[in-house]
Amino acid sequence: MSGLTHAELVLIAGRWLRNTAGCSVVLEELCAATGNGENPDAIGWYCGQTLLVECKVSRSDFLADRKKPFRAEPARGLGIYRYFMAPRGLLRAEEMPPQWGLLEVSGRRVFLASGHEPKRWYPGEDPWAFKERFHDGETQMLLSAMQRIKVRVGATEFHSMLHQRLMKPAMPPSTAQADLLAAWGPLMEEKAG
């Protein structure tokens, strides 16, 4: 049909999560002990929300997916927002499980056929959101990714990055306060005088 492989779709899903959905953290095909057995093809985090993408290159794979325990019980699954991604024409929006979206790929472009529109906030009840999900599994995935980084760069460098670089304010508070006073000082004096 499209000639796309599963691996290619996963890369496209990761790109879509980073660029279109605006996710600051994206994990692709990360095998982690999530506690529910789910290892998504791609999952991303955007403003505390999780978006999960399952890639399908065949109808039989899509149909077999329904038998997974975390699909049968959606509260056991990962992702506040969930999508299937497939080559255009392989799947139809009306055959998606309740609350699941469909992302269709044509060439290198991704089209939202149905589902939550990324970066959109719904007033009141969001019809696409899974309120109940296996939140602990999402945390396990992040921790597993961090542990792998620690192994790659070494424990000393990892802790240095974490505590020295990430925890340090971008601008020391004293400098920020001094800059603020310097900027507003003349205006305040003018207003007082």
XYZ file of N, CA, C and O in Angstrom:
772
model
N 0.833 -1.196 0.000
C 0.000 0.000 0.000
C 0.872 1.253 0.000
O 1.057 1.883 -1.002
N 1.456 1.610 1.133
C 2.273 2.821 1.179
C 3.756 2.493 1.153
O 4.567 3.349 0.842
N 4.100 1.263 1.533
C 5.503 0.884 1.579
C 6.210 1.323 2.850
O 7.400 1.086 2.998
N 5.505 1.985 3.782
C 6.125 2.404 5.030
C 6.311 1.211 5.954
O 5.429 0.368 6.080
N 7.460 1.150 6.596
C 7.697 0.103 7.590
C 7.241 0.602 8.957
O 7.029 1.809 9.151
N 7.129 -0.327 9.892
C 6.766 0.050 11.254
C 7.801 1.008 11.838
O 7.451 2.013 12.467
N 9.067 0.714 11.622
C 10.146 1.568 12.152
C 10.049 2.989 11.591
O 10.271 3.963 12.325
N 9.718 3.119 10.315
C 9.565 4.447 9.711
C 8.380 5.191 10.321
O 8.467 6.389 10.605
N 7.272 4.470 10.541
C 6.107 5.100 11.167
C 6.424 5.571 12.581
O 5.980 6.646 12.990
N 7.202 4.793 13.322
C 7.576 5.188 14.690
C 8.378 6.486 14.658
O 8.147 7.389 15.473
N 9.305 6.607 13.719
C 10.074 7.853 13.597
C 9.170 9.027 13.248
O 9.331 10.133 13.775
N 8.204 8.794 12.379
C 7.245 9.844 12.006
C 6.398 10.217 13.218
O 6.126 11.401 13.461
N 5.990 9.225 14.000
C 5.205 9.485 15.216
C 6.006 10.346 16.190
O 5.474 11.304 16.768
N 7.278 10.022 16.382
C 8.128 10.814 17.269
C 8.255 12.242 16.786
O 8.161 13.195 17.569
N 8.431 12.414 15.483
C 8.535 13.760 14.899
C 7.226 14.527 15.100
O 7.230 15.700 15.456
N 6.083 13.854 14.884
C 4.785 14.495 15.057
C 4.590 14.933 16.511
O 4.123 16.037 16.777
N 4.968 14.071 17.452
C 4.830 14.419 18.870
C 5.692 15.632 19.230
O 5.253 16.523 19.951
N 6.928 15.664 18.715
C 7.820 16.784 19.020
C 7.366 18.073 18.348
O 7.308 19.130 18.983
N 7.072 18.012 17.074
C 6.806 19.222 16.305
C 5.351 19.674 16.368
O 5.070 20.778 16.816
N 4.448 18.858 15.909
C 3.035 19.248 15.852
C 2.408 19.305 17.234
O 1.717 20.263 17.566
N 2.626 18.280 18.040
C 2.010 18.227 19.363
C 2.783 19.051 20.394
O 2.278 19.321 21.474
N 4.026 19.431 20.091
C 4.807 20.276 20.985
C 5.348 19.592 22.225
O 5.664 20.250 23.208
N 5.460 18.280 22.190
C 5.944 17.542 23.360
C 7.421 17.844 23.619
O 8.239 17.793 22.705
N 7.743 18.156 24.864
C 9.129 18.471 25.221
C 9.950 17.208 25.467
O 11.169 17.229 25.334
N 9.281 16.126 25.821
C 9.946 14.839 26.007
C 9.193 13.812 25.175
O 7.975 13.717 25.265
N 9.929 13.079 24.347
C 9.333 12.045 23.496
C 10.186 10.793 23.606
O 11.408 10.857 23.482
N 9.534 9.669 23.841
C 10.221 8.382 23.880
C 9.656 7.513 22.762
O 8.441 7.410 22.613
N 10.540 6.916 21.994
C 10.132 6.052 20.891
C 10.629 4.639 21.148
O 11.814 4.442 21.393
N 9.712 3.691 21.111
C 10.011 2.266 21.287
C 10.933 1.985 22.471
O 11.864 1.195 22.377
N 10.658 2.627 23.578
C 11.431 2.387 24.793
C 10.799 1.214 25.536
O 9.644 1.281 25.937
N 11.535 0.133 25.654
C 11.058 -1.012 26.437
C 11.360 -0.730 27.896
O 12.509 -0.532 28.269
N 10.310 -0.657 28.688
C 10.469 -0.367 30.108
C 9.463 -1.209 30.887
O 8.409 -1.565 30.371
N 9.799 -1.496 32.123
C 8.885 -2.239 32.988
C 7.830 -1.264 33.492
O 8.036 -0.563 34.476
N 6.716 -1.184 32.774
C 5.682 -0.204 33.111
C 4.678 -0.718 34.124
O 3.859 0.039 34.611
N 4.700 -1.997 34.422
C 3.768 -2.555 35.395
C 2.475 -3.047 34.781
O 1.746 -3.801 35.400
N 2.174 -2.620 33.555
C 0.963 -3.102 32.887
C 1.298 -3.852 31.593
O 0.412 -4.323 30.908
N 2.593 -3.922 31.269
C 3.025 -4.641 30.077
C 3.012 -3.813 28.810
O 3.414 -4.284 27.750
N 2.584 -2.563 28.892
C 2.487 -1.729 27.689
C 3.820 -1.043 27.400
O 4.424 -0.441 28.282
N 4.259 -1.161 26.161
C 5.437 -0.446 25.675
C 5.029 0.255 24.387
O 5.071 -0.332 23.315
N 4.605 1.510 24.497
C 4.087 2.212 23.335
C 5.147 2.440 22.269
O 6.339 2.509 22.567
N 4.670 2.559 21.030
C 5.594 2.877 19.939
C 6.190 4.262 20.154
O 7.380 4.472 19.961
N 5.351 5.210 20.573
C 5.839 6.562 20.872
C 4.922 7.185 21.918
O 3.703 6.988 21.888
N 5.523 7.901 22.843
C 4.758 8.616 23.863
C 5.470 9.932 24.130
O 6.699 9.996 24.135
N 4.690 10.981 24.304
C 5.268 12.299 24.541
C 4.555 13.014 25.671
O 3.402 12.708 25.995
N 5.256 13.994 26.263
C 4.723 14.791 27.358
C 4.639 16.239 26.925
O 5.618 16.816 26.449
N 3.445 16.823 27.072
C 3.212 18.227 26.741
C 2.457 18.862 27.903
O 1.314 18.492 28.172
N 3.087 19.790 28.596
C 2.457 20.507 29.713
C 1.776 19.552 30.691
O 0.627 19.763 31.087
N 2.454 18.481 31.036
C 1.919 17.524 31.999
C 0.922 16.538 31.411
O 0.420 15.676 32.118
N 0.637 16.646 30.130
C -0.277 15.720 29.478
C 0.531 14.717 28.664
O 1.576 15.058 28.120
N 0.023 13.496 28.575
C 0.720 12.471 27.796
C -0.081 12.138 26.544
O -1.301 12.013 26.579
N 0.650 11.996 25.443
C 0.069 11.618 24.157
C 0.757 10.344 23.704
O 1.990 10.311 23.577
N -0.028 9.294 23.481
C 0.499 7.992 23.102
C 0.138 7.720 21.641
O -0.972 8.013 21.210
N 1.101 7.176 20.881
C 0.860 6.831 19.478
C 1.262 5.382 19.250
O 2.395 4.988 19.530
N 0.310 4.595 18.758
C 0.565 3.206 18.365
C 0.572 3.153 16.839
O -0.389 3.586 16.202
N 1.630 2.626 16.274
C 1.796 2.584 14.815
C 1.371 1.227 14.264
O 1.753 0.192 14.802
N 0.598 1.273 13.192
C 0.100 0.047 12.558
C 0.347 0.109 11.056
O 0.003 1.092 10.407
N 0.950 -0.969 10.522
C 1.184 -1.048 9.077
C 0.324 -2.128 8.431
O 0.374 -2.322 7.220
N -0.475 -2.814 9.250
C -1.390 -3.824 8.700
C -2.684 -3.833 9.508
O -2.688 -3.513 10.700
N -3.764 -4.216 8.857
C -5.056 -4.312 9.530
C -5.038 -5.430 10.575
O -5.621 -5.296 11.637
N -4.355 -6.522 10.269
C -4.316 -7.639 11.218
C -3.644 -7.221 12.522
O -4.083 -7.615 13.611
N -2.607 -6.401 12.442
C -1.942 -5.906 13.644
C -2.895 -5.000 14.430
O -2.974 -5.066 15.654
N -3.631 -4.157 13.725
C -4.611 -3.277 14.372
C -5.684 -4.095 15.092
O -6.025 -3.827 16.244
N -6.205 -5.108 14.441
C -7.260 -5.941 15.032
C -6.739 -6.750 16.219
O -7.428 -6.918 17.227
N -5.504 -7.237 16.129
C -4.895 -8.006 17.225
C -4.650 -7.128 18.452
O -4.666 -7.612 19.590
N -4.441 -5.835 18.226
C -4.166 -4.893 19.314
C -5.300 -4.851 20.330
O -5.084 -4.615 21.515
N -6.529 -5.093 19.878
C -7.705 -5.031 20.758
C -7.660 -6.071 21.870
O -8.318 -5.912 22.888
N -6.901 -7.134 21.670
C -6.860 -8.233 22.639
C -5.920 -7.969 23.816
O -5.934 -8.704 24.795
N -5.121 -6.934 23.717
C -4.189 -6.627 24.800
C -4.971 -6.210 26.046
O -5.956 -5.476 25.951
N -4.537 -6.656 27.237
C -5.289 -6.365 28.462
C -5.490 -4.870 28.726
O -6.540 -4.457 29.186
N -4.483 -4.057 28.420
C -4.597 -2.622 28.679
C -5.444 -1.920 27.615
O -5.758 -0.749 27.766
N -5.813 -2.626 26.546
C -6.778 -2.072 25.579
C -8.197 -2.457 26.008
O -9.116 -1.673 25.888
N -8.325 -3.687 26.504
C -9.633 -4.154 26.961
C -10.122 -3.339 28.163
O -11.313 -3.106 28.321
N -9.170 -2.905 29.008
C -9.472 -2.054 30.162
C -8.710 -0.747 29.993
O -7.563 -0.631 30.434
N -9.306 0.259 29.365
C -8.597 1.513 29.076
C -7.966 2.190 30.281
O -6.946 2.861 30.146
N -8.513 2.002 31.468
C -7.938 2.624 32.667
C -6.565 2.038 32.998
O -5.805 2.633 33.755
N -6.239 0.874 32.419
C -4.922 0.251 32.639
C -3.902 0.699 31.590
O -2.739 0.310 31.645
N -4.317 1.520 30.620
C -3.428 1.942 29.540
C -2.698 3.230 29.845
O -3.006 3.936 30.813
N -1.732 3.536 29.019
C -0.942 4.756 29.139
C -1.516 5.832 28.222
O -2.110 5.533 27.190
N -1.290 7.077 28.587
C -1.654 8.198 27.734
C -2.999 8.816 28.058
O -4.009 8.126 28.089
N -2.981 10.123 28.281
C -4.238 10.852 28.433
C -4.924 10.894 27.069
O -6.125 10.723 26.957
N -4.114 11.116 26.025
C -4.621 11.118 24.654
C -3.950 9.975 23.910
O -2.738 9.773 24.029
N -4.738 9.240 23.133
C -4.235 8.043 22.460
C -4.616 8.074 20.987
O -5.734 8.457 20.636
N -3.655 7.641 20.162
C -3.855 7.641 18.713
C -3.305 6.351 18.114
O -2.314 5.807 18.600
N -3.932 5.942 17.025
C -3.321 4.967 16.138
C -2.796 5.757 14.962
O -3.441 6.699 14.493
N -1.620 5.391 14.491
C -1.035 6.007 13.302
C -0.878 4.911 12.258
O -0.357 3.830 12.560
N -1.315 5.212 11.041
C -1.246 4.224 9.962
C -1.120 4.947 8.632
O -1.458 6.135 8.524
N -0.639 4.237 7.607
C -0.639 4.831 6.275
C -2.070 5.201 5.882
O -3.023 4.494 6.242
N -2.206 6.298 5.177
C -3.535 6.780 4.765
C -4.304 5.679 4.028
O -3.765 5.019 3.152
N -5.563 5.484 4.464
C -6.437 4.516 3.822
C -6.438 3.135 4.456
O -7.294 2.316 4.149
N -5.484 2.853 5.341
C -5.424 1.528 5.962
C -6.534 1.343 7.009
O -7.157 0.295 7.090
N -6.746 2.379 7.822
C -7.745 2.333 8.888
C -8.754 3.459 8.681
O -8.464 4.436 7.994
N -9.918 3.329 9.318
C -10.949 4.359 9.228
C -11.235 4.919 10.624
O -11.204 4.186 11.619
N -11.542 6.189 10.688
C -11.811 6.862 11.966
C -12.944 6.186 12.730
O -12.872 6.053 13.959
N -13.968 5.716 12.025
C -15.124 5.116 12.705
C -14.821 3.758 13.334
O -15.613 3.253 14.131
N -13.690 3.153 13.016
C -13.358 1.866 13.637
C -12.373 2.004 14.805
O -11.948 1.010 15.378
N -12.067 3.240 15.180
C -11.191 3.463 16.336
C -11.952 3.128 17.615
O -13.156 3.366 17.715
N -11.240 2.606 18.618
C -11.885 2.392 19.924
C -12.353 3.744 20.479
O -11.840 4.792 20.079
N -13.304 3.738 21.414
C -13.777 4.997 21.992
C -12.620 5.850 22.514
O -11.712 5.341 23.164
N -12.646 7.124 22.198
C -11.698 8.152 22.628
C -10.341 8.082 21.922
O -9.479 8.911 22.186
N -10.117 7.119 21.051
C -8.858 7.028 20.318
C -8.932 7.865 19.051
O -9.947 7.893 18.369
N -7.832 8.516 18.749
C -7.735 9.278 17.514
C -7.046 8.463 16.432
O -6.479 7.404 16.693
N -7.103 8.981 15.221
C -6.431 8.354 14.083
C -5.554 9.379 13.399
O -6.018 10.452 13.011
N -4.282 9.042 13.265
C -3.319 9.848 12.519
C -2.989 9.096 11.241
O -2.573 7.938 11.299
N -3.185 9.755 10.103
C -2.898 9.121 8.819
C -1.641 9.732 8.217
O -1.448 10.948 8.263
N -0.814 8.862 7.655
C 0.449 9.298 7.068
C 0.379 9.134 5.557
O 0.015 8.078 5.047
N 0.715 10.209 4.873
C 0.813 10.195 3.420
C 2.149 10.847 3.069
O 2.343 12.037 3.338
N 3.065 10.053 2.539
C 4.421 10.571 2.315
C 5.063 10.816 3.666
O 5.116 9.934 4.510
N 5.501 12.041 3.897
C 6.085 12.401 5.197
C 5.129 13.267 6.019
O 5.467 13.745 7.077
N 3.916 13.489 5.496
C 2.939 14.336 6.178
C 1.996 13.504 7.030
O 1.631 12.392 6.667
N 1.592 14.089 8.154
C 0.677 13.440 9.083
C -0.612 14.262 9.130
O -0.575 15.489 9.274
N -1.733 13.561 9.003
C -3.039 14.205 9.031
C -3.837 13.654 10.205
O -3.908 12.444 10.391
N -4.458 14.546 10.976
C -5.319 14.144 12.078
C -6.701 13.853 11.498
O -7.442 14.770 11.162
N -7.021 12.573 11.367
C -8.325 12.171 10.829
C -9.407 12.276 11.899
O -10.546 12.623 11.605
N -9.057 11.963 13.136
C -9.968 12.102 14.276
C -9.131 12.097 15.539
O -7.997 11.643 15.545
N -9.715 12.616 16.617
C -9.004 12.609 17.892
C -8.723 13.993 18.418
O -9.110 15.007 17.826
N -8.042 14.015 19.541
C -7.671 15.265 20.217
C -6.746 16.083 19.332
O -5.759 15.579 18.807
N -7.067 17.340 19.211
C -6.217 18.261 18.463
C -5.129 18.753 19.415
O -5.433 19.398 20.420
N -3.851 18.444 19.135
C -2.778 18.842 20.057
C -2.772 20.340 20.341
O -3.141 21.140 19.485
N -2.368 20.688 21.531
C -2.249 22.059 22.013
C -3.595 22.766 22.114
O -3.648 23.981 22.222
N -4.677 22.018 22.040
C -6.003 22.623 22.164
C -6.572 22.270 23.531
O -6.542 21.120 23.948
N -7.108 23.256 24.202
C -7.716 23.051 25.510
C -9.222 23.129 25.339
O -9.746 24.063 24.771
N -9.888 22.122 25.837
C -11.341 22.068 25.737
C -11.955 22.692 26.979
O -11.551 22.359 28.086
N -12.943 23.561 26.796
C -13.646 24.071 27.984
C -14.520 22.949 28.559
O -15.240 22.286 27.814
N -14.399 22.721 29.828
C -15.192 21.654 30.446
C -14.634 20.279 30.159
O -13.434 20.043 30.184
N -15.509 19.367 29.836
C -15.163 17.962 29.618
C -14.513 17.754 28.252
O -15.086 18.099 27.230
N -13.323 17.184 28.235
C -12.636 16.883 26.974
C -13.054 15.484 26.528
O -12.755 14.500 27.200
N -13.734 15.374 25.394
C -14.248 14.067 24.971
C -13.165 13.062 24.587
O -13.437 11.864 24.524
N -11.955 13.511 24.358
C -10.878 12.617 23.920
C -9.985 12.167 25.067
O -9.171 11.260 24.899
N -10.088 12.791 26.232
C -9.171 12.504 27.341
C -9.570 11.250 28.110
O -10.737 11.025 28.393
N -8.568 10.449 28.422
C -8.737 9.305 29.318
C -8.421 9.809 30.723
O -7.251 9.980 31.071
N -9.455 10.074 31.493
C -9.235 10.578 32.853
C -8.530 9.532 33.707
O -7.654 9.851 34.487
N -8.962 8.295 33.557
C -8.335 7.211 34.313
C -7.362 6.494 33.397
O -7.728 6.038 32.311
N -6.127 6.431 33.858
C -5.085 5.754 33.092
C -4.051 5.230 34.070
O -4.110 5.541 35.256
N -3.098 4.474 33.564
C -2.055 3.912 34.429
C -0.900 4.907 34.514
O 0.127 4.771 33.856
N -1.115 5.928 35.341
C -0.153 7.018 35.496
C 1.219 6.514 35.943
O 2.254 7.020 35.502
N 1.235 5.504 36.821
C 2.513 4.976 37.315
C 3.373 4.436 36.168
O 4.601 4.540 36.213
N 2.745 3.858 35.164
C 3.499 3.352 34.015
C 4.201 4.461 33.250
O 5.311 4.289 32.760
N 3.544 5.619 33.153
C 4.156 6.772 32.475
C 5.382 7.243 33.260
O 6.424 7.553 32.680
N 5.248 7.271 34.578
C 6.377 7.657 35.433
C 7.510 6.648 35.291
O 8.687 7.032 35.199
N 7.172 5.364 35.233
C 8.191 4.315 35.059
C 8.967 4.538 33.759
O 10.176 4.335 33.709
N 8.263 4.935 32.703
C 8.947 5.159 31.425
C 9.951 6.302 31.538
O 11.082 6.193 31.054
N 9.547 7.399 32.178
C 10.469 8.531 32.353
C 11.674 8.132 33.196
O 12.815 8.480 32.874
N 11.422 7.412 34.274
C 12.532 6.979 35.136
C 13.461 6.019 34.405
O 14.683 6.094 34.564
N 12.909 5.136 33.603
C 13.726 4.208 32.829
C 14.605 4.971 31.844
O 15.793 4.667 31.690
N 14.042 5.985 31.191
C 14.828 6.798 30.254
C 15.953 7.529 30.983
O 17.090 7.580 30.498
N 15.642 8.079 32.150
C 16.675 8.782 32.923
C 17.781 7.821 33.363
O 18.964 8.164 33.331
N 17.407 6.622 33.771
C 18.393 5.627 34.187
C 19.314 5.267 33.023
O 20.524 5.111 33.194
N 18.760 5.156 31.826
C 19.574 4.827 30.649
C 20.553 5.946 30.319
O 21.683 5.703 29.910
N 20.107 7.190 30.505
C 21.012 8.329 30.299
C 22.140 8.257 31.319
O 23.312 8.457 30.985
N 21.794 7.947 32.559
C 22.793 7.835 33.625
C 23.840 6.779 33.291
O 25.040 6.989 33.480
N 23.398 5.637 32.751
C 24.333 4.570 32.375
C 25.233 5.036 31.224
O 26.433 4.778 31.226
N 24.649 5.725 30.266
C 25.431 6.171 29.095
C 26.484 7.213 29.432
O 27.597 7.154 28.953
N 26.094 8.220 30.228
C 27.037 9.308 30.499
C 27.861 9.076 31.760
O 28.826 9.783 31.996
N 27.455 8.117 32.577
C 28.159 7.847 33.831
C 27.454 8.546 34.986
O 26.895 9.637 34.824
N 27.503 7.914 36.140
C 26.773 8.420 37.309
C 27.250 9.806 37.728
O 26.440 10.679 38.035
N 28.557 10.033 37.714
C 29.089 11.324 38.158
C 28.599 12.447 37.251
O 28.107 13.472 37.730
N 28.729 12.256 35.948
C 28.296 13.277 34.987
C 26.784 13.474 35.062
O 26.292 14.595 34.999
N 26.040 12.383 35.210
C 24.578 12.469 35.300
C 24.160 13.327 36.497
O 23.340 14.224 36.376
N 24.743 13.038 37.666
C 24.385 13.804 38.857
C 24.839 15.249 38.748
O 24.162 16.160 39.222
N 25.968 15.465 38.094
C 26.419 16.834 37.860
C 25.417 17.568 36.975
O 25.031 18.696 37.260
N 24.988 16.910 35.890
C 23.997 17.517 34.990
C 22.712 17.817 35.746
O 22.142 18.899 35.629
N 22.266 16.869 36.516
C 20.991 16.998 37.208
C 21.032 18.084 38.271
O 20.158 18.941 38.323
N 22.052 18.062 39.108
C 22.084 18.975 40.241
C 22.770 20.298 39.947
O 22.355 21.327 40.451
N 23.803 20.282 39.160
C 24.542 21.504 38.886
C 23.879 22.343 37.799
O 23.761 23.541 37.921
N 23.485 21.678 36.718
C 22.967 22.412 35.560
C 21.463 22.570 35.576
O 20.946 23.641 35.320
N 20.745 21.495 35.845
C 19.294 21.556 35.755
C 18.651 22.237 36.953
O 17.616 22.879 36.816
N 19.231 22.095 38.105
C 18.621 22.655 39.304
C 19.047 24.095 39.571
O 18.455 24.776 40.373
N 20.074 24.545 38.869
C 20.563 25.899 39.066
C 19.671 26.865 38.286
O 19.371 26.627 37.127
N 19.216 27.957 38.908
C 18.396 28.919 38.171
C 19.171 29.482 36.980
O 20.397 29.590 37.024
N 18.455 29.828 35.935
C 19.090 30.373 34.740
C 19.850 31.650 35.075
O 20.908 31.915 34.537
N 19.310 32.445 35.972
C 19.959 33.673 36.407
C 19.896 33.687 37.922
O 18.816 33.506 38.494
N 21.020 33.867 38.609
C 20.975 33.899 40.070
C 19.971 34.952 40.543
O 19.879 36.030 39.947
N 19.197 34.649 41.594
C 18.169 35.580 42.063
C 18.693 36.978 42.351
O 18.039 37.952 42.029
N 19.891 37.086 42.930
C 20.415 38.412 43.265
C 20.632 39.239 41.994
O 20.350 40.429 41.965
N 21.140 38.629 40.940
C 21.357 39.334 39.675
C 20.026 39.731 39.060
O 19.865 40.841 38.563
N 19.064 38.834 39.123
C 17.748 39.114 38.557
C 17.102 40.288 39.291
O 16.537 41.181 38.658
N 17.208 40.298 40.627
C 16.621 41.388 41.398
C 17.328 42.706 41.096
O 16.686 43.746 40.948
N 18.651 42.660 41.001
C 19.408 43.875 40.709
C 19.048 44.418 39.332
O 18.878 45.632 39.158
N 18.914 43.523 38.344
C 18.536 43.957 36.988
C 17.145 44.569 36.979
O 16.887 45.562 36.302
N 16.237 43.962 37.738
C 14.869 44.464 37.807
C 14.843 45.851 38.439
O 14.191 46.765 37.933
N 15.583 46.021 39.535
C 15.643 47.328 40.188
C 16.297 48.374 39.292
O 15.841 49.515 39.240
N 17.327 47.974 38.571
C 18.000 48.908 37.671
C 17.061 49.359 36.551
O 17.066 50.520 36.146
N 16.250 48.437 36.060
C 15.328 48.763 34.974
C 14.175 49.641 35.456
O 13.756 50.571 34.766
N 13.643 49.361 36.644
C 12.476 50.081 37.134
C 12.834 51.306 37.992
O 11.992 52.180 38.190
N 14.063 51.355 38.476
C 14.484 52.451 39.359
C 14.219 53.831 38.786
O 13.549 54.655 39.430
N 14.722 54.151 37.582
C 14.493 55.475 37.015
C 13.002 55.796 36.840
O 12.577 56.932 37.057
N 12.221 54.800 36.471
C 10.783 55.031 36.292
C 10.114 55.340 37.623
O 9.231 56.215 37.694
N 10.517 54.634 38.660
C 9.940 54.870 39.975
C 10.329 56.256 40.514
O 9.521 56.934 41.114
N 11.580 56.656 40.277
C 12.049 57.971 40.731
C 11.282 59.079 39.995
O 10.876 60.079 40.591
N 11.092 58.880 38.692
C 10.368 59.861 37.882
C 8.929 60.010 38.375
O 8.400 61.106 38.461
N 8.315 58.873 38.688
C 6.939 58.872 39.148
C 6.834 59.510 40.531
O 5.871 60.231 40.826
N 7.820 59.308 41.395
C 7.805 59.856 42.760
C 8.064 61.360 42.724
O 7.589 62.099 43.577
N 8.839 61.820 41.774
C 9.273 63.211 41.724
C 8.354 64.085 41.003
O 7.464 64.747 41.224
